[in-house]
Coordinates of C-alpha atoms in Angstrom, one line a residue:
Chain Q
M292 CA 0.0 0.1 -0.2
F293 CA 3.2 2.3 1.5
N294 CA 4.0 4.3 -2.5
K295 CA 7.0 6.1 -1.9
A296 CA 6.1 8.3 -4.8
L297 CA 2.9 9.6 -3.9
W298 CA 4.7 10.5 -0.6
I299 CA 6.8 12.2 -1.9
K300 CA 4.3 14.0 -3.7
E301 CA 2.0 14.8 -1.0
W302 CA 4.9 16.2 1.4
K303 CA 5.9 18.0 -1.0
Q304 CA 2.8 19.2 -1.8
N305 CA 2.0 20.1 1.8
G306 CA 4.9 21.7 2.5
L307 CA 4.2 22.5 6.6
L308 CA 3.3 18.8 7.7
W309 CA 6.5 19.2 9.2
L310 CA 4.4 21.7 11.9
M311 CA 1.9 18.8 12.8
P312 CA 5.0 17.7 15.3
I313 CA 5.4 21.0 16.7
L314 CA 1.4 22.1 17.3
A315 CA 1.6 18.2 19.5
F316 CA 3.8 19.1 21.1
F317 CA 2.8 22.6 21.8
G318 CA -0.7 20.9 22.3
V319 CA 0.0 18.1 25.3
T320 CA 2.8 19.7 27.3
S321 CA 1.8 23.3 27.1
T322 CA 0.0 23.4 31.1
R323 CA 2.0 20.4 32.3
L324 CA 5.3 22.6 31.6
S325 CA 3.1 25.2 33.2
Y326 CA 3.7 23.7 36.4
V327 CA 6.6 22.5 36.4
M328 CA 8.2 26.0 35.6
D329 CA 6.3 27.7 37.6
S330 CA 7.5 29.6 40.8
E331 CA 9.2 27.5 43.6
N332 CA 6.1 28.4 45.7
S333 CA 3.7 27.7 43.1
K334 CA 4.5 24.8 42.8
L335 CA 5.2 23.9 46.5
M336 CA 1.6 25.1 46.9
N337 CA 0.0 23.2 43.8
L338 CA 2.5 19.7 45.3
K339 CA 0.4 20.0 48.5
M340 CA -3.2 20.6 47.2
F341 CA -1.7 17.9 45.0
Q342 CA -0.8 15.6 47.6
E343 CA -4.0 16.5 49.2
Q344 CA -6.5 15.8 46.3
G345 CA -4.9 12.3 45.1
A346 CA -2.7 11.5 41.8
D347 CA -5.8 11.9 39.1
S348 CA -6.5 15.9 40.4
F349 CA -2.7 16.7 39.4
Y350 CA -4.0 15.0 35.4
L351 CA -7.3 16.4 35.6
A352 CA -5.7 20.7 36.9
T353 CA -3.1 20.0 33.5
N354 CA -5.1 18.0 30.6
N355 CA -4.9 19.6 27.8
T356 CA -6.7 17.5 25.4
Y357 CA -9.1 20.3 24.1
G358 CA -6.3 22.6 23.6
T359 CA -4.3 19.8 21.1
I360 CA -7.6 18.6 19.2
I361 CA -8.9 22.4 18.5
M362 CA -5.3 23.3 18.0
L363 CA -4.5 19.7 15.6
V364 CA -8.4 20.1 14.4
V365 CA -7.4 23.7 12.6
F366 CA -4.1 22.2 11.2
L367 CA -5.8 18.8 9.8
C368 CA -8.5 21.6 8.6
W369 CA -5.5 22.9 6.4
L370 CA -4.0 19.2 5.7
G371 CA -7.0 18.1 4.2
V372 CA -8.3 20.7 1.9
N373 CA -5.0 21.4 0.5
Q374 CA -4.8 18.0 0.0
I375 CA -8.4 17.3 -2.0
G376 CA -10.1 20.6 -2.4
A377 CA -6.8 23.0 -3.0
E378 CA -5.9 20.0 -5.4
R379 CA -9.3 20.9 -8.2
K380 CA -8.2 24.8 -8.1
N381 CA -5.7 24.2 -10.5
L382 CA -4.1 21.5 -12.5
M383 CA -2.4 19.7 -9.7
N384 CA -5.7 16.8 -9.5
D385 CA -4.6 16.5 -13.6
F386 CA -1.6 15.2 -12.7
T387 CA -2.1 13.2 -9.3
F388 CA -5.0 11.3 -11.8
S389 CA -2.6 11.0 -14.8
L390 CA 0.2 9.3 -13.2
P391 CA 0.3 5.3 -13.3
Y392 CA -2.0 4.4 -9.9
K393 CA -6.0 3.4 -9.2
R394 CA -7.7 6.1 -7.6
W395 CA -7.8 4.2 -4.8
E396 CA -4.3 3.9 -4.0
I397 CA -4.1 7.5 -4.1
Y398 CA -6.6 8.4 -2.1
L399 CA -5.4 5.7 0.5
N400 CA -1.9 7.2 0.9
K401 CA -3.0 11.1 1.2
F402 CA -5.0 9.3 4.4
T403 CA -1.9 7.7 4.8
V404 CA 0.9 10.4 5.0
G405 CA -1.7 12.6 7.4
F406 CA -2.9 10.2 10.2
V407 CA 1.2 8.1 10.5
T408 CA 2.4 12.0 10.2
L409 CA -0.2 13.1 13.0
A410 CA 0.2 9.9 15.2
A411 CA 3.7 10.1 15.0
S412 CA 3.6 13.7 16.4
L413 CA 0.9 12.5 18.7
V414 CA 3.8 9.6 20.2
I415 CA 6.7 12.0 20.6
A416 CA 4.6 14.7 21.7
T417 CA 3.4 12.7 24.3
I418 CA 6.8 10.4 25.7
I419 CA 8.0 13.7 25.7
D420 CA 4.8 15.4 28.2
M421 CA 5.4 11.6 30.5
A422 CA 9.5 12.9 30.7
I423 CA 8.1 16.5 31.7
V424 CA 5.8 14.6 34.8
L425 CA 8.1 11.8 35.8
F426 CA 11.1 13.8 36.1
S427 CA 9.5 16.8 37.6
P428 CA 9.2 17.6 41.4
F429 CA 5.1 16.3 40.1
G430 CA 6.7 12.4 39.1
M431 CA 5.4 10.6 42.1
F432 CA 1.8 11.4 40.0
F433 CA 3.0 10.1 37.0
S434 CA 1.0 7.8 36.1
P435 CA 2.1 6.1 32.4
S436 CA -1.5 4.8 32.0
I437 CA -3.5 8.3 31.8
H438 CA -1.0 9.9 29.4
I439 CA -1.6 6.4 26.8
Y440 CA -5.3 7.7 27.1
E441 CA -5.0 10.7 26.1
A442 CA -2.7 10.1 23.2
V443 CA -5.3 7.2 22.1
V444 CA -8.5 9.8 22.5
C445 CA -6.8 13.4 21.0
L446 CA -5.3 10.6 18.2
S447 CA -8.7 8.7 17.4
I448 CA -10.9 12.0 17.4
L449 CA -8.3 13.7 15.4
T450 CA -8.9 10.8 13.4
A451 CA -12.2 10.2 12.7
F452 CA -12.3 14.2 11.9
Y453 CA -9.6 13.6 9.3
S454 CA -10.6 10.9 7.9
S455 CA -14.4 13.0 7.5
L456 CA -12.7 16.0 5.7
L457 CA -11.0 13.6 3.1
L458 CA -14.6 12.1 2.7
V459 CA -16.1 15.6 2.3
G460 CA -13.4 16.4 0.1
T461 CA -14.7 13.6 -2.6
M462 CA -17.3 14.6 -2.4
T463 CA -17.5 18.7 -3.4
G464 CA -16.0 20.8 -5.9
G465 CA -13.4 23.6 -3.9
S466 CA -11.6 24.0 -1.1
S467 CA -14.3 26.5 0.8
M468 CA -16.9 24.3 -0.1
Q469 CA -14.9 21.4 1.8
L470 CA -14.2 23.0 4.8
L471 CA -17.8 24.6 4.6
L472 CA -19.4 21.1 4.9
T473 CA -16.9 19.4 7.3
I474 CA -18.2 21.8 9.3
I475 CA -22.0 21.4 9.2
F476 CA -21.3 17.6 9.2
N477 CA -19.9 17.6 12.4
L478 CA -22.0 19.5 13.8
F479 CA -25.3 18.8 11.5
P480 CA -26.4 16.1 13.9
V481 CA -27.1 18.5 17.2
L482 CA -28.5 21.9 15.3
F483 CA -30.9 19.8 13.5
A484 CA -32.0 17.7 16.2
G485 CA -32.3 21.0 18.0
L486 CA -35.0 22.6 15.1
V487 CA -36.8 19.3 15.1
L488 CA -37.1 19.9 19.0
Y489 CA -38.3 23.7 18.0
F490 CA -40.9 21.7 15.0
V491 CA -41.5 19.5 17.5
E492 CA -42.2 22.1 20.3
V493 CA -44.5 24.5 18.6
N494 CA -46.6 22.0 17.1
F495 CA -47.4 19.7 19.3
G496 CA -45.6 20.9 22.2
A497 CA -43.3 20.3 24.5
E498 CA -45.2 18.5 27.1
N499 CA -47.7 16.9 24.8
F500 CA -44.6 15.0 22.8
L501 CA -41.5 15.0 24.8
P502 CA -42.5 12.3 27.2
N503 CA -42.9 9.8 24.7
M504 CA -39.2 10.3 23.1
D505 CA -36.5 7.4 23.1
F506 CA -34.3 9.5 24.5
G507 CA -31.6 6.3 23.9
N508 CA -31.8 6.5 20.8
M509 CA -31.6 10.4 20.3
F510 CA -28.5 11.2 22.1
M511 CA -27.3 8.1 19.8
M512 CA -27.6 10.5 17.4
L513 CA -26.2 13.7 19.2
Y514 CA -23.1 12.2 19.8
S515 CA -22.3 10.7 16.3
T516 CA -19.3 13.4 15.1
P517 CA -16.4 13.0 17.0
F518 CA -16.5 15.9 18.6
L519 CA -19.7 15.2 19.6
M520 CA -18.7 11.4 20.8
Y521 CA -15.3 13.2 23.0
L522 CA -18.1 16.1 24.3
G523 CA -20.4 14.1 26.3
H524 CA -18.1 11.0 27.2
I525 CA -17.9 11.5 30.8
Y526 CA -13.7 10.5 32.2
P527 CA -12.4 8.2 31.9
E528 CA -14.9 6.2 29.5
F529 CA -14.4 7.1 26.8
S530 CA -14.7 4.7 23.9
V531 CA -12.4 4.9 20.8
I532 CA -14.5 1.8 19.3
P533 CA -17.7 4.1 17.8
V534 CA -14.9 6.4 17.0
I535 CA -12.5 3.6 15.4
L536 CA -16.0 2.4 13.0
Y537 CA -17.1 6.8 12.4
S538 CA -13.0 6.6 10.9
V539 CA -13.0 3.2 8.9
V540 CA -17.2 4.3 7.7
C541 CA -15.8 7.6 6.3
L542 CA -12.5 5.8 5.2
G543 CA -14.0 3.1 3.1
L544 CA -16.5 5.8 1.0
G545 CA -14.4 8.6 0.4
T546 CA -12.1 5.6 -1.3
F547 CA -15.5 4.7 -3.1
L548 CA -16.4 8.3 -3.9
Y549 CA -12.8 8.9 -4.4
N550 CA -12.8 6.5 -7.3
R551 CA -15.9 7.8 -9.1
S552 CA -14.3 11.5 -8.7
K553 CA -15.7 13.1 -11.7
L554 CA -13.3 16.2 -12.2
E555 CA -15.2 17.5 -14.5
N556 CA -17.1 19.3 -11.9
N557 CA -14.2 20.5 -10.0
G558 CA -15.0 24.1 -9.2
K559 CA -19.0 23.2 -8.5
M560 CA -20.4 22.6 -5.1
L561 CA -20.9 19.2 -5.4
L562 CA -18.7 17.0 -7.2
F563 CA -21.8 14.0 -8.1
A564 CA -25.2 14.9 -9.2
K565 CA -27.1 12.2 -7.8
L566 CA -25.8 13.8 -4.3
E567 CA -27.5 17.1 -5.6
T568 CA -31.1 15.6 -4.8
I569 CA -29.5 14.8 -1.5
F570 CA -28.4 17.8 -0.1
H571 CA -31.2 20.0 -2.3
F572 CA -33.7 18.4 -0.4
G573 CA -31.5 18.4 2.9
V574 CA -30.9 22.5 2.8
T575 CA -34.5 23.4 1.7
I576 CA -35.4 21.3 4.5
C577 CA -33.0 22.5 7.3
F578 CA -33.5 26.4 6.3
A579 CA -37.2 25.8 6.3
L580 CA -37.3 24.6 10.0
L581 CA -34.6 27.5 10.8
G582 CA -36.8 30.1 9.2
G583 CA -39.4 28.7 11.2
M584 CA -37.9 28.9 14.5
F585 CA -36.8 32.1 13.5
A586 CA -40.2 33.5 12.6
V587 CA -40.9 32.6 15.8
V588 CA -38.5 33.8 18.0
V589 CA -38.4 37.4 16.5
S590 CA -42.4 36.9 16.6
E591 CA -42.6 35.9 19.4
E592 CA -46.0 34.5 18.4
T593 CA -47.3 31.3 17.6
I594 CA -47.5 28.7 14.8
L595 CA -48.8 30.6 12.1
H596 CA -45.4 32.4 12.6
Y597 CA -43.6 29.3 11.9
Y598 CA -45.7 28.2 9.1
I599 CA -44.5 31.9 7.1
G600 CA -41.1 32.1 8.6
F601 CA -40.8 28.1 7.7
I602 CA -42.1 29.2 3.9
I603 CA -40.4 31.4 2.9
F604 CA -36.8 30.5 4.3
G605 CA -37.7 26.6 2.4
L606 CA -38.3 28.4 -0.5
L607 CA -35.6 31.2 -0.5
A608 CA -32.9 27.8 0.1
F609 CA -35.2 26.3 -2.8
F610 CA -34.4 28.6 -5.4
G611 CA -30.5 29.5 -3.6
F612 CA -29.4 25.8 -4.3
N613 CA -30.7 25.8 -7.4
Y614 CA -28.7 28.5 -8.7
I615 CA -25.8 28.0 -6.3
K616 CA -25.5 24.0 -7.9
K617 CA -24.7 25.3 -11.7
V618 CA -22.2 27.9 -10.3
R619 CA -18.4 27.0 -11.1
F620 CA -15.9 28.2 -7.3
K621 CA -12.6 29.9 -7.2
G622 CA -11.7 28.4 -4.1
Chain I
M262 CA -0.2 1.2 -29.3
L263 CA -3.0 3.3 -28.1
N264 CA -6.3 2.4 -29.6
V265 CA -9.1 4.8 -28.9
K266 CA -12.4 3.5 -29.7
Q267 CA -16.3 5.1 -29.6
I268 CA -15.0 7.6 -26.8
T269 CA -17.8 9.9 -25.8
K270 CA -18.4 12.4 -22.9
M271 CA -20.8 14.0 -21.8
I272 CA -19.9 17.1 -19.6
D273 CA -22.6 20.2 -18.0
N274 CA -25.3 17.6 -20.4
R275 CA -23.3 19.3 -23.5
M276 CA -22.0 16.2 -25.4
I277 CA -17.6 17.2 -25.4
L278 CA -16.6 13.6 -27.4
D279 CA -19.0 12.0 -30.1
K280 CA -17.4 9.1 -30.8
V281 CA -14.3 9.0 -31.1
S282 CA -11.6 6.7 -32.4
F283 CA -8.4 6.4 -33.5
Q284 CA -4.9 5.2 -33.0
V285 CA -1.6 5.7 -32.8
S286 CA 1.3 2.9 -33.5
A287 CA 4.9 3.2 -32.7
G288 CA 7.1 5.8 -33.0
V289 CA 4.2 8.1 -35.2
I290 CA 3.5 12.4 -34.2
V291 CA 0.3 12.3 -34.4
G292 CA -1.3 16.4 -35.0
L293 CA -4.4 16.9 -32.7
V294 CA -6.5 20.2 -34.0
G295 CA -9.5 21.6 -34.6
R296 CA -11.0 25.1 -33.2
N297 CA -10.7 26.2 -29.4
G298 CA -13.6 24.3 -27.3
T299 CA -13.6 21.0 -29.4
G300 CA -12.5 18.9 -26.7
K301 CA -9.1 18.5 -27.6
T302 CA -7.8 18.9 -24.0
T303 CA -10.3 16.8 -22.8
L304 CA -9.8 14.2 -25.4
L305 CA -6.5 14.1 -23.9
R306 CA -7.4 14.0 -20.3
T307 CA -10.2 11.3 -21.0
I308 CA -7.1 9.3 -22.4
M309 CA -4.4 9.7 -19.9
G310 CA -7.3 8.8 -17.3
I311 CA -8.1 11.8 -16.1
L312 CA -11.4 11.7 -17.1
D313 CA -13.8 9.0 -16.9
P314 CA -16.5 8.1 -20.4
E315 CA -19.5 8.0 -20.8
G316 CA -18.6 5.5 -23.5
G317 CA -16.1 3.4 -25.3
T318 CA -12.7 2.7 -24.2
I319 CA -9.4 3.6 -24.8
E320 CA -6.9 0.8 -24.6
F321 CA -2.8 0.9 -24.2
E322 CA -0.9 -2.6 -25.4
G323 CA -4.3 -3.8 -25.4
K324 CA -5.4 -2.5 -22.0
S325 CA -7.8 -0.2 -21.2
V326 CA -6.4 2.7 -19.3
H327 CA -9.0 3.5 -16.9
N328 CA -9.5 0.0 -15.5
F329 CA -5.4 -0.6 -15.3
P330 CA -3.5 2.6 -14.5
E331 CA -0.6 1.0 -14.6
T332 CA -0.1 1.0 -18.2
K333 CA 0.3 4.3 -17.4
Q334 CA 4.1 3.8 -16.3
Q335 CA 4.0 4.0 -20.4
M336 CA 2.7 7.8 -21.0
L337 CA 2.4 10.8 -19.7
Y338 CA 0.8 13.8 -19.9
V339 CA 2.1 17.6 -20.6
P340 CA -0.6 19.9 -19.8
D341 CA 0.2 24.1 -21.2
S342 CA 0.3 24.6 -18.6
P343 CA 2.7 22.8 -15.5
E344 CA 1.0 24.0 -12.7
A345 CA 1.3 21.3 -10.5
I346 CA 5.0 21.6 -10.9
H347 CA 5.2 25.1 -9.4
M348 CA 6.7 24.2 -6.4
Y349 CA 9.1 21.6 -7.3
T350 CA 12.6 22.7 -8.1
P351 CA 13.8 20.4 -11.6
D352 CA 15.8 18.5 -9.5
E353 CA 12.6 17.5 -6.8
C354 CA 11.0 17.2 -9.5
A355 CA 13.7 14.8 -11.3
R356 CA 13.6 12.6 -7.7
L357 CA 9.6 12.9 -8.1
Y358 CA 9.7 11.7 -11.8
Q359 CA 11.7 8.5 -10.6
A360 CA 10.3 7.4 -8.4
I361 CA 7.2 7.2 -10.4
Y362 CA 8.9 5.9 -13.8
P363 CA 11.4 2.8 -13.8
K364 CA 12.8 3.6 -16.4
F365 CA 13.6 7.1 -16.3
D366 CA 17.5 8.1 -17.1
H367 CA 18.9 10.7 -14.9
N368 CA 22.0 11.0 -16.5
N369 CA 19.3 12.0 -20.5
Y370 CA 17.7 15.0 -17.5
E371 CA 21.4 16.4 -16.7
T372 CA 22.4 16.4 -20.4
L373 CA 19.3 18.1 -21.3
M374 CA 19.0 21.0 -18.5
E375 CA 23.0 21.7 -19.1
R376 CA 21.8 22.4 -22.7
F377 CA 19.4 24.0 -22.5
E378 CA 21.0 25.7 -19.4
L379 CA 18.2 26.2 -17.3
P380 CA 19.0 25.7 -13.5
R381 CA 18.1 23.1 -11.6
R382 CA 17.6 24.1 -7.9
K383 CA 15.2 27.0 -8.6
K384 CA 11.3 26.6 -7.8
I385 CA 10.1 26.1 -11.0
R386 CA 7.3 28.5 -10.5
T387 CA 9.7 31.0 -11.2
F388 CA 10.7 30.0 -14.3
S389 CA 9.7 32.1 -17.4
K390 CA 7.1 31.4 -19.5
G391 CA 9.3 29.5 -22.2
M392 CA 11.5 28.1 -19.1
K393 CA 8.3 26.5 -17.6
A394 CA 7.6 24.6 -20.7
L395 CA 11.1 23.4 -21.6
V396 CA 11.8 21.1 -18.1
S397 CA 8.2 19.8 -18.6
L398 CA 9.3 18.4 -21.7
I399 CA 12.9 17.8 -21.3
L400 CA 11.8 15.4 -18.4
A401 CA 8.5 14.0 -20.0
F402 CA 11.4 12.9 -22.6
S403 CA 13.7 12.4 -19.8
T404 CA 10.6 9.7 -18.3
R405 CA 11.5 6.9 -20.8
V406 CA 7.9 6.0 -21.7
S407 CA 6.3 5.6 -25.6
L408 CA 3.7 7.8 -25.5
I409 CA 3.9 11.7 -24.6
L410 CA 0.8 13.7 -25.1
L411 CA 1.8 17.2 -25.7
D412 CA -1.2 20.3 -24.4
E413 CA -0.1 23.5 -26.7
P414 CA 3.8 22.3 -26.2
T415 CA 5.0 25.2 -27.7
N416 CA 3.7 27.8 -26.7
G417 CA 5.6 30.9 -25.2
I418 CA 8.9 29.3 -26.3
D419 CA 11.3 31.6 -28.5
P420 CA 11.7 29.7 -32.3
I421 CA 15.3 29.1 -31.9
V422 CA 14.4 26.6 -28.9
K423 CA 10.6 25.8 -30.4
K424 CA 13.1 24.1 -33.5
Q425 CA 15.5 22.5 -30.5
V426 CA 12.4 21.2 -29.3
L427 CA 10.7 20.4 -32.4
S428 CA 13.1 18.3 -33.9
M429 CA 14.7 16.7 -30.4
I430 CA 10.4 15.1 -30.7
V431 CA 11.2 14.5 -34.8
E432 CA 15.4 12.3 -32.7
E433 CA 12.9 10.4 -29.9
S434 CA 10.0 9.1 -32.4
A435 CA 12.8 8.2 -34.8
E436 CA 15.3 7.0 -32.3
R437 CA 13.1 5.8 -29.8
Q438 CA 10.0 4.4 -31.1
V439 CA 8.3 7.0 -29.2
S440 CA 4.6 7.9 -30.1
F441 CA 3.8 11.2 -29.5
I442 CA -0.2 13.5 -29.2
I443 CA 0.2 16.5 -30.0
S444 CA -2.3 19.3 -29.6
T445 CA -1.7 22.7 -30.9
H446 CA -3.0 25.4 -33.3
Q447 CA 1.0 25.6 -34.4
L448 CA -0.2 23.9 -37.9
E449 CA 3.1 25.2 -39.9
E450 CA 4.9 23.0 -37.2
L451 CA 2.7 19.6 -37.3
E452 CA 3.1 20.4 -40.9
R453 CA 6.7 19.6 -40.4
I454 CA 6.8 16.7 -37.8
A455 CA 3.8 15.0 -38.2
D456 CA 2.7 11.6 -39.4
Q457 CA -1.2 11.9 -39.2
I458 CA -3.6 15.0 -38.8
I459 CA -6.0 14.5 -36.3
M460 CA -9.0 17.2 -37.3
M461 CA -11.8 17.2 -34.3
K462 CA -15.2 19.4 -35.0
N463 CA -17.6 19.0 -31.9
G464 CA -16.5 16.7 -30.6
G465 CA -16.0 13.4 -33.3
V466 CA -13.4 13.6 -35.3
E467 CA -14.0 15.9 -38.7
V468 CA -11.1 14.3 -40.8
Q469 CA -8.1 11.4 -40.2
T470 CA -5.7 12.1 -42.8
S471 CA -1.3 11.2 -43.3
I472 CA 0.3 14.3 -44.4
M473 CA 1.1 12.3 -47.5
D474 CA -2.6 11.4 -48.6
T475 CA -3.1 15.3 -48.2
E476 CA -1.2 15.8 -50.6
E477 CA -2.4 13.4 -52.7
R478 CA -6.3 14.2 -52.1
F479 CA -6.2 17.8 -52.6
A480 CA -5.2 19.9 -55.0
K481 CA -5.1 23.6 -53.9
V482 CA -5.2 26.7 -57.5
Q483 CA -5.6 30.1 -58.2
V484 CA -7.7 30.7 -61.0
V485 CA -9.1 33.9 -62.6
F486 CA -11.9 33.6 -64.8
S487 CA -12.3 35.2 -67.6
G488 CA -16.2 36.5 -67.5
E489 CA -18.2 35.7 -64.6
A490 CA -16.9 33.2 -62.6
P491 CA -18.9 30.0 -63.5
Q492 CA -21.3 29.5 -60.2
E493 CA -22.2 25.8 -60.9
L494 CA -18.2 24.7 -61.2
L495 CA -18.2 27.0 -58.7
N496 CA -20.9 25.6 -56.2
L497 CA -19.8 21.0 -56.7
P498 CA -19.4 20.2 -53.0
R499 CA -15.8 19.0 -53.9
I500 CA -14.4 22.8 -54.4
Y501 CA -13.8 25.1 -51.6
L502 CA -13.4 29.0 -51.5
L503 CA -10.4 29.4 -49.7
G504 CA -10.4 33.5 -50.4
Q505 CA -11.3 35.7 -53.3
V506 CA -9.9 39.3 -54.0
G507 CA -11.5 40.8 -57.7
R508 CA -12.2 38.2 -60.1
V509 CA -8.7 36.2 -58.4
Y510 CA -10.1 33.0 -56.9
T511 CA -8.1 30.7 -54.7
L512 CA -9.9 27.2 -54.0
L513 CA -9.5 23.5 -53.2
I514 CA -10.3 21.0 -53.7
E515 CA -11.1 17.6 -52.7
D516 CA -11.0 14.0 -54.0
E517 CA -10.9 14.3 -57.9
T518 CA -8.7 16.5 -58.6
D519 CA -7.6 15.7 -61.7
K520 CA -11.0 15.3 -62.6
T521 CA -12.3 19.2 -61.0
L522 CA -9.1 20.7 -62.4
N523 CA -10.3 19.7 -66.0
E524 CA -13.7 20.8 -65.8
I525 CA -11.8 24.5 -64.9
K526 CA -10.0 24.2 -67.3
E527 CA -12.8 24.0 -69.6
V528 CA -13.7 26.9 -68.7
K529 CA -10.9 28.8 -70.8
P530 CA -10.1 30.6 -67.6
L531 CA -7.3 33.0 -67.7
L532 CA -4.9 31.7 -65.6
L533 CA -4.9 28.6 -62.9
E534 CA -2.2 28.2 -61.4
K535 CA -1.8 25.2 -58.8
L536 CA 0.0 25.9 -55.1
P537 CA 0.7 23.7 -52.4
V538 CA -0.9 22.8 -50.0
D539 CA -0.8 23.7 -46.7
L540 CA -2.4 22.5 -43.0
E541 CA -4.1 25.9 -42.1
D542 CA -5.8 25.2 -45.8
L543 CA -7.5 21.8 -44.5
F544 CA -7.9 23.1 -41.4
I545 CA -10.1 26.7 -43.0
M546 CA -11.6 24.3 -44.9
K547 CA -12.8 21.7 -42.6
L548 CA -12.9 23.6 -39.7
G549 CA -15.9 25.8 -41.0
G550 CA -13.0 28.7 -40.8
G551 CA -13.5 28.9 -44.6
K552 CA -17.5 29.9 -46.9
H553 CA -18.5 27.0 -48.8
V554 CA -19.3 28.4 -52.4

């Protein structure tokens, strides 16, 4: 599967990949380094506090998983968009597809370049982080399993996000659309659930309807993207299995779609005409629901205003999408 | 070597390639000509497997290029603008090509780079248009593939280098049996080097001919008629009016040239002079640039 030529090409094309280990280092170690490099007085006070509260409190206070994830997500956005979306706006895509390799091989090598760099960066950063704790006055709290847990959480969440970003890139015609749709995809379940709940509340009354709803299923839906899986978990019960499954599904779908790429549609919103119908329907419904919610919130009136907003926003979205799907974007 | 069979390609519900078929043998230089927007670049991109056709197949040495992309180790596409390699230096690009094309000839690359005095460690994006084109061609020649597709290869190159590039193409074709498909508007260049000409019109192949065929099948004459021009004669489907200045008519005759020339002689023109047929005449006649009498 490893292809030297494709790796050379990807490394050259994504010249800032070397930044990833540096970002991972700052993300993983920054909080603990700040404790270690604190003044002697503060260090003694903190040491005393953690001794009283237990070893776990040291790790809870110095955990920077959120920061690491956010920092690396921004970097992965650049990487994924540069690998797929940005290729579409110049002749790079022609060059890539003219190479004597199968498209799935090209796609998997793109993914592997990002994944291996990410994994290596996190492993190195975690080893340094362990050394920082171990050889500091806080060494008495050292727990390798917590470091490994944090690294696994970061790696799995970021891999899942990265695979979804590449998947969206196989469907969209350019970098801006890839980025926009990735953000929407990753927040979609929560936003959509919010819109549907509002619709239910306005039409049927929350008190009549909500008690009958299956909240188990609702939460399954809410936690169906990597970020939401992470935000919804309770420490230390994070399960990597759904996140790995999510990555595998995204990677499989991405490979399938990349194999069928329609380069003649580069620059358009979507590469596949069949997907346009699904998106058209989805966008119209979401905007209609949003319009209804907006009308009620603004007017503080009820069902009639809801449907006026619903219809106006729905129609605007329907015709707007009709127009946008024919436009070729430069970015 | 290359067999293009009934290729169709639609883009935005418009038929860009309409049942295009032709064959290219080893060591042959094919000129691909046509007016702007007739599908020449789309055809090259489809041959290279960049675009998937809706119908038909493209086979290289009997294997489908789309199903077996490894066949492309013997094919190379040089687009009109080498944007894809802008971020590389020529040496970096040579290393990449070496990893892709197993027969890459590094000595040949070094020799040609020296011959054209091109810098090897400067980013290609800093090069002039002509230098970029030249580097792309040098890299392409050094891959030692059997088929090279060139899209407007001499764009931006000065006349002296252009002459050298054209002779390199002829050398490669004659000595190593490399085939070329060259899409260009430079008809006089093609006339000098091409063995075959494919003229495209509205996404289809309008004419496929060799330069020798052209000389046999077509005749170009300048005629001055003594009185009114005989419309009956000029309206014959095999006669095309290339130009008219006063009473001087320049005509291109397709097929049955001797018979048609005799018919013209019968009306006793004041002047009947045979001129050499060039590709541009054929281009104007076949691709709609001229007026059919």
